[in-house]
Amino acid sequence: MSGTVGWLPAGAEDLFGTDATAEESYDVLTVDVPPASWIAALTTARDRLGCTYFDWLSAVDEPGVGFRVAAHVAALGPVRRLLLRTTVPHEAPVLPSAVSVYAGAAWHERETHEMFGVGFEDHPGLDHLLLPDTFEGHPLRKDFVLAARVAKAWPGAKEPGESDHGGPKRRQMLPPGVPDPNEWGPLKGQLPPAPARPARGAGRAAGTGRAAGAAAAPGERPARRMRTAGEGSASQAATGAPDSAGAEAPEATGAAAARPRRARSASEGSASQVAAGAPDSAGTEAAEATGAAAARPRRARTCFGGLGEPGRRGGAGFGGD
């Protein structure tokens, strides 16, 4: 890019050489350079742009592209951040070391070397930093196999079908980096192939479903029954199913279900209260007396009026007579 991007004093190609590109996003200026211009770009950032503070250096494994190595540096007065990136192929992941420009890059290059396998030429010592000396491979590569998942099962509850209850076993989903135990590991070629289970509803769609009431085959899920809310559950339908000897009972049940619900207010009481207190021909006067007593207003008393004893001068707990 020939134009000026962000806080750069000139174009990216004028500062970092041919094939250099620059873009700014989220207040971070990113410059991509070819591997041959890696050291020259770091020197330009330190000397011409004032980025004397080295923050970090790492890499990212991009499948089909290569290892993208990035170094984050900054200028302190005023604070301006710069991210320099370059890409090396998977077949030859080698870069010149940045220790001659930023001495603090030594530890970061050691970590990048053991995690991604990127070599840094002229580095004082690419020894292991986080992993033991006997460790084989580079764990942050996308093609690294997580051997611990194969040698030792993941702790926790068993999957359905692995215990003794005999239920159907669901298909296992292996996370990225975990190979099939029958293709890699100590049990390679010793495990039986996983049984292929037909899709749910395939037999019914093809007209080969089993007869009604037939038991399901071992490991096969039962067919799901489709019912609406008005039809009720299978147990309700079985309880209320009519037979040849009782065809009239379902009709009576349907008539009772179609009967509208009775709306009652709080003063009318429930159906059981009305049935218990309904007057008959022999007790009309008793019912009227009961209604008159119920309509009598309740007596209001204060604490000085006594509790059920109007003749006492003081209430309960106020001295008595």
mmCIF file of C-alpha atoms in Angstrom:
data_model
loop_
_atom_site.group_PDB
_atom_site.id
_atom_site.type_symbol
_atom_site.label_atom_id
_atom_site.label_comp_id
_atom_site.label_asym_id
_atom_site.label_seq_id
_atom_site.Cartn_x
_atom_site.Cartn_y
_atom_site.Cartn_z
ATOM 1 C CA MET A 1 0.000 0.000 0.000
ATOM 2 C CA SER A 2 1.431 3.331 -1.030
ATOM 3 C CA GLY A 3 -0.849 5.480 1.129
ATOM 4 C CA THR A 4 -0.345 6.300 4.773
ATOM 5 C CA VAL A 5 -2.221 4.074 7.220
ATOM 6 C CA GLY A 6 -2.890 5.014 10.836
ATOM 7 C CA TRP A 7 -0.072 6.820 12.566
ATOM 8 C CA LEU A 8 2.634 5.707 10.108
ATOM 9 C CA PRO A 9 4.647 8.701 8.856
ATOM 10 C CA ALA A 10 4.855 7.194 5.363
ATOM 11 C CA GLY A 11 3.502 4.334 3.304
ATOM 12 C CA ALA A 12 4.045 0.737 4.388
ATOM 13 C CA GLU A 13 6.149 -0.075 1.335
ATOM 14 C CA ASP A 14 8.312 2.994 1.878
ATOM 15 C CA LEU A 15 8.991 2.030 5.491
ATOM 16 C CA PHE A 16 9.092 -1.784 5.474
ATOM 17 C CA GLY A 17 9.996 -2.600 1.876
ATOM 18 C CA THR A 18 8.279 -4.157 -1.096
ATOM 19 C CA ASP A 19 5.289 -6.461 -0.545
ATOM 20 C CA ALA A 20 4.566 -4.925 2.862
ATOM 21 C CA THR A 21 0.910 -4.185 3.685
ATOM 22 C CA ALA A 22 -0.650 -2.293 6.582
ATOM 23 C CA GLU A 23 -4.093 -1.984 8.137
ATOM 24 C CA GLU A 24 -5.504 -0.539 11.346
ATOM 25 C CA SER A 25 -8.235 -2.104 13.466
ATOM 26 C CA TYR A 26 -9.238 -1.533 17.110
ATOM 27 C CA ASP A 27 -6.422 1.007 17.610
ATOM 28 C CA VAL A 28 -3.813 -1.586 16.597
ATOM 29 C CA LEU A 29 -1.726 -1.022 13.478
ATOM 30 C CA THR A 30 -0.864 -4.309 11.750
ATOM 31 C CA VAL A 31 1.901 -4.626 9.173
ATOM 32 C CA ASP A 32 2.500 -7.841 7.180
ATOM 33 C CA VAL A 33 5.926 -8.403 5.665
ATOM 34 C CA PRO A 34 7.553 -11.347 3.862
ATOM 35 C CA PRO A 35 9.917 -13.613 5.864
ATOM 36 C CA ALA A 36 12.985 -12.129 4.138
ATOM 37 C CA SER A 37 12.115 -8.658 5.537
ATOM 38 C CA TRP A 38 11.410 -9.826 9.103
ATOM 39 C CA ILE A 39 14.527 -8.445 10.805
ATOM 40 C CA ALA A 40 14.501 -5.287 8.706
ATOM 41 C CA ALA A 41 10.882 -4.616 9.688
ATOM 42 C CA LEU A 42 11.653 -5.041 13.393
ATOM 43 C CA THR A 43 14.629 -2.690 13.078
ATOM 44 C CA THR A 44 12.481 -0.070 11.341
ATOM 45 C CA ALA A 45 9.845 -0.303 14.049
ATOM 46 C CA ARG A 46 12.452 0.253 16.769
ATOM 47 C CA ASP A 47 14.582 2.958 15.147
ATOM 48 C CA ARG A 48 12.253 4.958 12.863
ATOM 49 C CA LEU A 49 8.898 4.511 14.614
ATOM 50 C CA GLY A 50 10.150 4.630 18.208
ATOM 51 C CA CYS A 51 8.692 1.246 19.196
ATOM 52 C CA THR A 52 11.290 0.489 21.853
ATOM 53 C CA TYR A 53 8.986 -1.617 24.049
ATOM 54 C CA PHE A 54 8.803 -5.320 23.134
ATOM 55 C CA ASP A 55 5.590 -6.934 24.377
ATOM 56 C CA TRP A 56 5.348 -10.509 23.033
ATOM 57 C CA LEU A 57 6.062 -12.844 20.115
ATOM 58 C CA SER A 58 4.037 -15.928 19.193
ATOM 59 C CA ALA A 59 2.578 -17.837 16.252
ATOM 60 C CA VAL A 60 -0.698 -19.237 14.914
ATOM 61 C CA ASP A 61 -1.074 -22.431 12.901
ATOM 62 C CA GLU A 62 -3.135 -21.613 9.825
ATOM 63 C CA PRO A 63 -4.074 -24.841 7.970
ATOM 64 C CA GLY A 64 -3.257 -24.594 4.291
ATOM 65 C CA VAL A 65 -1.358 -21.316 4.787
ATOM 66 C CA GLY A 66 1.490 -21.857 7.231
ATOM 67 C CA PHE A 67 2.649 -20.542 10.608
ATOM 68 C CA ARG A 68 1.846 -16.874 11.081
ATOM 69 C CA VAL A 69 4.468 -15.419 13.411
ATOM 70 C CA ALA A 70 3.536 -12.121 15.085
ATOM 71 C CA ALA A 71 5.475 -9.683 17.270
ATOM 72 C CA HIS A 72 3.753 -6.930 19.260
ATOM 73 C CA VAL A 73 5.803 -3.797 19.999
ATOM 74 C CA ALA A 74 4.832 -0.327 21.189
ATOM 75 C CA ALA A 75 6.008 3.253 21.428
ATOM 76 C CA LEU A 76 5.638 4.795 24.884
ATOM 77 C CA GLY A 77 5.432 8.546 24.197
ATOM 78 C CA PRO A 78 2.719 8.802 23.066
ATOM 79 C CA VAL A 79 1.528 5.197 23.337
ATOM 80 C CA ARG A 80 1.218 3.657 19.884
ATOM 81 C CA ARG A 81 1.003 -0.074 19.239
ATOM 82 C CA LEU A 82 2.320 -1.997 16.257
ATOM 83 C CA LEU A 83 1.792 -5.644 15.317
ATOM 84 C CA LEU A 84 4.324 -7.053 12.860
ATOM 85 C CA ARG A 85 3.426 -10.354 11.153
ATOM 86 C CA THR A 86 4.996 -12.755 8.701
ATOM 87 C CA THR A 87 4.093 -16.225 7.438
ATOM 88 C CA VAL A 88 6.406 -19.228 7.041
ATOM 89 C CA PRO A 89 5.336 -22.457 5.275
ATOM 90 C CA HIS A 90 4.655 -25.692 7.144
ATOM 91 C CA GLU A 91 7.341 -27.485 5.149
ATOM 92 C CA ALA A 92 10.170 -25.133 6.222
ATOM 93 C CA PRO A 93 9.128 -23.094 9.305
ATOM 94 C CA VAL A 94 12.334 -21.100 9.799
ATOM 95 C CA LEU A 95 12.873 -17.413 10.633
ATOM 96 C CA PRO A 96 15.912 -15.366 11.661
ATOM 97 C CA SER A 97 15.971 -14.648 15.391
ATOM 98 C CA ALA A 98 14.845 -11.235 16.633
ATOM 99 C CA VAL A 99 17.198 -11.315 19.634
ATOM 100 C CA SER A 100 19.616 -8.938 17.902
ATOM 101 C CA VAL A 101 16.841 -6.300 17.720
ATOM 102 C CA TYR A 102 14.836 -7.036 20.868
ATOM 103 C CA ALA A 103 16.699 -9.026 23.511
ATOM 104 C CA GLY A 104 13.444 -9.873 25.286
ATOM 105 C CA ALA A 105 12.342 -11.976 22.313
ATOM 106 C CA ALA A 106 14.622 -14.850 23.404
ATOM 107 C CA TRP A 107 12.118 -16.410 25.814
ATOM 108 C CA HIS A 108 9.194 -15.920 23.403
ATOM 109 C CA GLU A 109 11.058 -17.597 20.558
ATOM 110 C CA ARG A 110 11.864 -20.559 22.787
ATOM 111 C CA GLU A 111 8.175 -20.996 23.605
ATOM 112 C CA THR A 112 7.137 -20.604 19.954
ATOM 113 C CA HIS A 113 9.738 -23.169 18.934
ATOM 114 C CA GLU A 114 8.570 -25.871 21.348
ATOM 115 C CA MET A 115 4.832 -25.208 20.849
ATOM 116 C CA PHE A 116 4.775 -24.816 17.052
ATOM 117 C CA GLY A 117 8.128 -26.155 15.839
ATOM 118 C CA VAL A 118 9.196 -22.859 14.249
ATOM 119 C CA GLY A 119 12.983 -22.595 14.099
ATOM 120 C CA PHE A 120 14.802 -19.314 14.767
ATOM 121 C CA GLU A 121 18.242 -19.008 13.230
ATOM 122 C CA ASP A 122 21.081 -17.481 15.299
ATOM 123 C CA HIS A 123 19.145 -17.921 18.547
ATOM 124 C CA PRO A 124 21.454 -18.331 21.559
ATOM 125 C CA GLY A 125 19.673 -21.484 22.761
ATOM 126 C CA LEU A 126 16.341 -22.975 21.670
ATOM 127 C CA ASP A 127 15.946 -25.144 24.769
ATOM 128 C CA HIS A 128 12.644 -26.318 26.211
ATOM 129 C CA LEU A 129 10.910 -23.644 28.241
ATOM 130 C CA LEU A 130 7.609 -25.153 29.405
ATOM 131 C CA LEU A 131 7.732 -28.822 28.382
ATOM 132 C CA PRO A 132 10.017 -31.600 29.653
ATOM 133 C CA ASP A 133 13.039 -32.534 27.577
ATOM 134 C CA THR A 134 11.546 -35.938 26.729
ATOM 135 C CA PHE A 135 8.360 -34.465 25.262
ATOM 136 C CA GLU A 136 7.797 -35.349 21.609
ATOM 137 C CA GLY A 137 5.892 -33.162 19.180
ATOM 138 C CA HIS A 138 4.540 -29.623 19.222
ATOM 139 C CA PRO A 139 1.222 -29.415 21.112
ATOM 140 C CA LEU A 140 -0.163 -26.203 19.573
ATOM 141 C CA ARG A 141 -0.070 -27.487 16.030
ATOM 142 C CA LYS A 142 -3.417 -28.334 14.503
ATOM 143 C CA ASP A 143 -2.190 -31.806 13.477
ATOM 144 C CA PHE A 144 -0.966 -32.717 16.963
ATOM 145 C CA VAL A 145 -2.714 -35.838 18.314
ATOM 146 C CA LEU A 146 -3.901 -35.699 21.925
ATOM 147 C CA ALA A 147 -2.454 -39.055 22.929
ATOM 148 C CA ALA A 148 -3.638 -38.718 26.543
ATOM 149 C CA ARG A 149 -7.270 -39.076 25.397
ATOM 150 C CA VAL A 150 -6.456 -42.432 23.805
ATOM 151 C CA ALA A 151 -4.205 -43.885 26.511
ATOM 152 C CA LYS A 152 -6.589 -42.925 29.333
ATOM 153 C CA ALA A 153 -10.333 -42.450 29.087
ATOM 154 C CA TRP A 154 -11.755 -39.086 30.008
ATOM 155 C CA PRO A 155 -12.970 -39.156 33.639
ATOM 156 C CA GLY A 156 -16.636 -38.799 34.424
ATOM 157 C CA ALA A 157 -19.931 -40.614 34.014
ATOM 158 C CA LYS A 158 -20.261 -43.321 31.400
ATOM 159 C CA GLU A 159 -21.978 -42.686 28.142
ATOM 160 C CA PRO A 160 -25.433 -44.178 27.517
ATOM 161 C CA GLY A 161 -25.059 -47.790 26.464
ATOM 162 C CA GLU A 162 -21.727 -48.300 28.258
ATOM 163 C CA SER A 163 -23.264 -49.243 31.610
ATOM 164 C CA ASP A 164 -25.304 -52.348 32.515
ATOM 165 C CA HIS A 165 -28.789 -50.905 32.044
ATOM 166 C CA GLY A 166 -28.920 -52.093 28.419
ATOM 167 C CA GLY A 167 -30.099 -48.849 26.861
ATOM 168 C CA PRO A 168 -29.253 -47.798 23.317
ATOM 169 C CA LYS A 169 -25.825 -46.315 22.793
ATOM 170 C CA ARG A 170 -25.588 -42.927 21.175
ATOM 171 C CA ARG A 171 -22.961 -41.988 18.640
ATOM 172 C CA GLN A 172 -19.802 -40.645 20.251
ATOM 173 C CA MET A 173 -18.503 -37.271 19.114
ATOM 174 C CA LEU A 174 -14.720 -36.964 19.273
ATOM 175 C CA PRO A 175 -13.353 -33.440 19.820
ATOM 176 C CA PRO A 176 -10.719 -32.068 17.423
ATOM 177 C CA GLY A 177 -7.347 -33.714 17.939
ATOM 178 C CA VAL A 178 -8.718 -36.979 19.361
ATOM 179 C CA PRO A 179 -8.318 -39.880 16.888
ATOM 180 C CA ASP A 180 -10.420 -43.012 16.649
ATOM 181 C CA PRO A 181 -9.072 -45.558 19.207
ATOM 182 C CA ASN A 182 -9.410 -48.273 16.584
ATOM 183 C CA GLU A 183 -7.135 -46.356 14.193
ATOM 184 C CA TRP A 184 -4.475 -44.936 16.513
ATOM 185 C CA GLY A 185 -3.161 -45.997 19.914
ATOM 186 C CA PRO A 186 -2.536 -49.203 21.883
ATOM 187 C CA LEU A 187 -5.916 -50.717 20.818
ATOM 188 C CA LYS A 188 -5.424 -50.094 17.104
ATOM 189 C CA GLY A 189 -7.236 -52.735 15.061
ATOM 190 C CA GLN A 190 -8.444 -54.622 18.151
ATOM 191 C CA LEU A 191 -11.848 -52.994 18.635
ATOM 192 C CA PRO A 192 -14.924 -54.264 16.769
ATOM 193 C CA PRO A 193 -16.497 -51.833 14.329
ATOM 194 C CA ALA A 194 -19.344 -49.755 15.695
ATOM 195 C CA PRO A 195 -22.724 -51.235 14.678
ATOM 196 C CA ALA A 196 -24.610 -49.174 12.154
ATOM 197 C CA ARG A 197 -28.025 -48.221 13.496
ATOM 198 C CA PRO A 198 -30.771 -47.310 11.000
ATOM 199 C CA ALA A 199 -32.197 -43.850 11.162
ATOM 200 C CA ARG A 200 -35.279 -43.329 13.289
ATOM 201 C CA GLY A 201 -38.448 -43.829 11.248
ATOM 202 C CA ALA A 202 -36.635 -45.379 8.253
ATOM 203 C CA GLY A 203 -38.509 -48.704 8.603
ATOM 204 C CA ARG A 204 -41.885 -47.026 8.963
ATOM 205 C CA ALA A 205 -41.249 -44.784 5.968
ATOM 206 C CA ALA A 206 -40.340 -47.801 3.813
ATOM 207 C CA GLY A 207 -43.388 -49.805 4.967
ATOM 208 C CA THR A 208 -41.321 -52.391 6.841
ATOM 209 C CA GLY A 209 -42.280 -51.316 10.358
ATOM 210 C CA ARG A 210 -42.981 -53.966 12.956
ATOM 211 C CA ALA A 211 -46.528 -54.893 13.901
ATOM 212 C CA ALA A 212 -48.374 -53.030 16.626
ATOM 213 C CA GLY A 213 -47.496 -54.297 20.070
ATOM 214 C CA ALA A 214 -44.331 -56.085 18.902
ATOM 215 C CA ALA A 215 -41.289 -55.641 21.131
ATOM 216 C CA ALA A 216 -38.423 -53.470 19.923
ATOM 217 C CA ALA A 217 -35.182 -55.149 18.880
ATOM 218 C CA PRO A 218 -32.227 -54.900 21.292
ATOM 219 C CA GLY A 219 -30.530 -51.527 20.917
ATOM 220 C CA GLU A 220 -33.382 -50.040 18.856
ATOM 221 C CA ARG A 221 -35.284 -47.050 20.118
ATOM 222 C CA PRO A 222 -39.061 -47.384 20.357
ATOM 223 C CA ALA A 223 -41.155 -45.515 17.859
ATOM 224 C CA ARG A 224 -42.310 -42.111 19.006
ATOM 225 C CA ARG A 225 -46.090 -41.720 19.106
ATOM 226 C CA MET A 226 -47.495 -38.448 17.842
ATOM 227 C CA ARG A 227 -50.476 -37.158 19.855
ATOM 228 C CA THR A 228 -52.113 -33.792 20.252
ATOM 229 C CA ALA A 229 -53.061 -32.201 23.540
ATOM 230 C CA GLY A 230 -56.746 -32.935 22.940
ATOM 231 C CA GLU A 231 -56.146 -36.645 22.456
ATOM 232 C CA GLY A 232 -54.345 -37.002 25.780
ATOM 233 C CA SER A 233 -51.549 -39.391 26.639
ATOM 234 C CA ALA A 234 -51.371 -43.072 25.745
ATOM 235 C CA SER A 235 -52.407 -44.136 29.261
ATOM 236 C CA GLN A 236 -55.454 -41.864 29.222
ATOM 237 C CA ALA A 237 -56.512 -43.174 25.836
ATOM 238 C CA ALA A 238 -56.124 -46.778 26.993
ATOM 239 C CA THR A 239 -58.212 -46.164 30.131
ATOM 240 C CA GLY A 240 -61.077 -44.509 28.278
ATOM 241 C CA ALA A 241 -61.085 -46.774 25.182
ATOM 242 C CA PRO A 242 -64.542 -48.280 24.507
ATOM 243 C CA ASP A 243 -65.055 -52.001 24.103
ATOM 244 C CA SER A 244 -67.925 -54.055 22.724
ATOM 245 C CA ALA A 245 -69.607 -54.534 26.115
ATOM 246 C CA GLY A 246 -69.528 -50.922 27.269
ATOM 247 C CA ALA A 247 -70.183 -48.723 24.273
ATOM 248 C CA GLU A 248 -72.654 -46.553 26.193
ATOM 249 C CA ALA A 249 -70.160 -45.600 28.912
ATOM 250 C CA PRO A 250 -67.948 -43.482 26.617
ATOM 251 C CA GLU A 251 -71.036 -41.644 25.353
ATOM 252 C CA ALA A 252 -72.030 -40.728 28.898
ATOM 253 C CA THR A 253 -68.499 -39.673 29.650
ATOM 254 C CA GLY A 254 -68.456 -37.452 26.552
ATOM 255 C CA ALA A 255 -71.778 -35.854 27.544
ATOM 256 C CA ALA A 256 -70.445 -35.081 31.007
ATOM 257 C CA ALA A 257 -67.268 -33.628 29.513
ATOM 258 C CA ALA A 258 -69.312 -31.410 27.177
ATOM 259 C CA ARG A 259 -71.421 -30.055 30.097
ATOM 260 C CA PRO A 260 -70.385 -26.421 30.794
ATOM 261 C CA ARG A 261 -68.725 -25.620 34.105
ATOM 262 C CA ARG A 262 -70.828 -23.865 36.739
ATOM 263 C CA ALA A 263 -69.652 -20.400 37.731
ATOM 264 C CA ARG A 264 -70.201 -19.518 41.405
ATOM 265 C CA SER A 265 -69.379 -16.432 43.414
ATOM 266 C CA ALA A 266 -67.814 -16.431 46.871
ATOM 267 C CA SER A 267 -71.161 -15.647 48.574
ATOM 268 C CA GLU A 268 -72.901 -18.634 46.981
ATOM 269 C CA GLY A 269 -70.347 -21.092 48.273
ATOM 270 C CA SER A 270 -69.229 -24.307 46.678
ATOM 271 C CA ALA A 271 -71.454 -27.075 45.332
ATOM 272 C CA SER A 272 -70.969 -29.227 48.440
ATOM 273 C CA GLN A 273 -71.944 -26.340 50.770
ATOM 274 C CA VAL A 274 -75.119 -25.621 48.807
ATOM 275 C CA ALA A 275 -76.057 -29.317 48.776
ATOM 276 C CA ALA A 276 -75.522 -29.604 52.541
ATOM 277 C CA GLY A 277 -77.458 -26.406 53.364
ATOM 278 C CA ALA A 278 -80.328 -26.727 50.849
ATOM 279 C CA PRO A 279 -83.746 -26.533 52.623
ATOM 280 C CA ASP A 280 -86.350 -29.242 52.134
ATOM 281 C CA SER A 281 -90.069 -29.315 52.837
ATOM 282 C CA ALA A 282 -89.573 -30.398 56.451
ATOM 283 C CA GLY A 283 -86.891 -27.881 57.414
ATOM 284 C CA THR A 284 -87.725 -24.615 55.739
ATOM 285 C CA GLU A 285 -87.974 -22.672 58.993
ATOM 286 C CA ALA A 286 -84.638 -23.992 60.215
ATOM 287 C CA ALA A 287 -82.978 -22.870 56.997
ATOM 288 C CA GLU A 288 -84.547 -19.392 57.329
ATOM 289 C CA ALA A 289 -83.315 -19.121 60.917
ATOM 290 C CA THR A 290 -79.857 -20.144 59.871
ATOM 291 C CA GLY A 291 -79.890 -17.504 57.104
ATOM 292 C CA ALA A 292 -81.031 -14.812 59.522
ATOM 293 C CA ALA A 293 -78.251 -15.670 61.936
ATOM 294 C CA ALA A 294 -75.702 -15.584 59.118
ATOM 295 C CA ALA A 295 -76.943 -12.152 58.030
ATOM 296 C CA ARG A 296 -76.562 -10.693 61.575
ATOM 297 C CA PRO A 297 -73.562 -8.289 61.676
ATOM 298 C CA ARG A 298 -70.532 -9.279 63.740
ATOM 299 C CA ARG A 299 -69.976 -7.486 67.060
ATOM 300 C CA ALA A 300 -66.968 -5.241 67.186
ATOM 301 C CA ARG A 301 -65.108 -5.148 70.536
ATOM 302 C CA THR A 302 -62.097 -3.233 71.748
ATOM 303 C CA CYS A 303 -59.471 -4.581 74.123
ATOM 304 C CA PHE A 304 -61.225 -2.754 77.021
ATOM 305 C CA GLY A 305 -64.579 -4.317 76.278
ATOM 306 C CA GLY A 306 -63.516 -7.739 77.439
ATOM 307 C CA LEU A 307 -63.380 -11.031 75.604
ATOM 308 C CA GLY A 308 -66.939 -12.372 75.613
ATOM 309 C CA GLU A 309 -67.712 -10.805 79.071
ATOM 310 C CA PRO A 310 -69.356 -7.372 78.619
ATOM 311 C CA GLY A 311 -69.999 -6.996 82.364
ATOM 312 C CA ARG A 312 -66.320 -6.806 83.285
ATOM 313 C CA ARG A 313 -64.783 -3.364 83.562
ATOM 314 C CA GLY A 314 -61.397 -4.330 82.231
ATOM 315 C CA GLY A 315 -60.338 -6.562 79.455
ATOM 316 C CA ALA A 316 -58.149 -9.619 79.793
ATOM 317 C CA GLY A 317 -54.788 -8.696 81.272
ATOM 318 C CA PHE A 318 -55.859 -5.199 82.427
ATOM 319 C CA GLY A 319 -56.461 -5.719 86.164
ATOM 320 C CA GLY A 320 -59.808 -7.566 86.229
ATOM 321 C CA ASP A 321 -62.674 -6.285 88.442
#
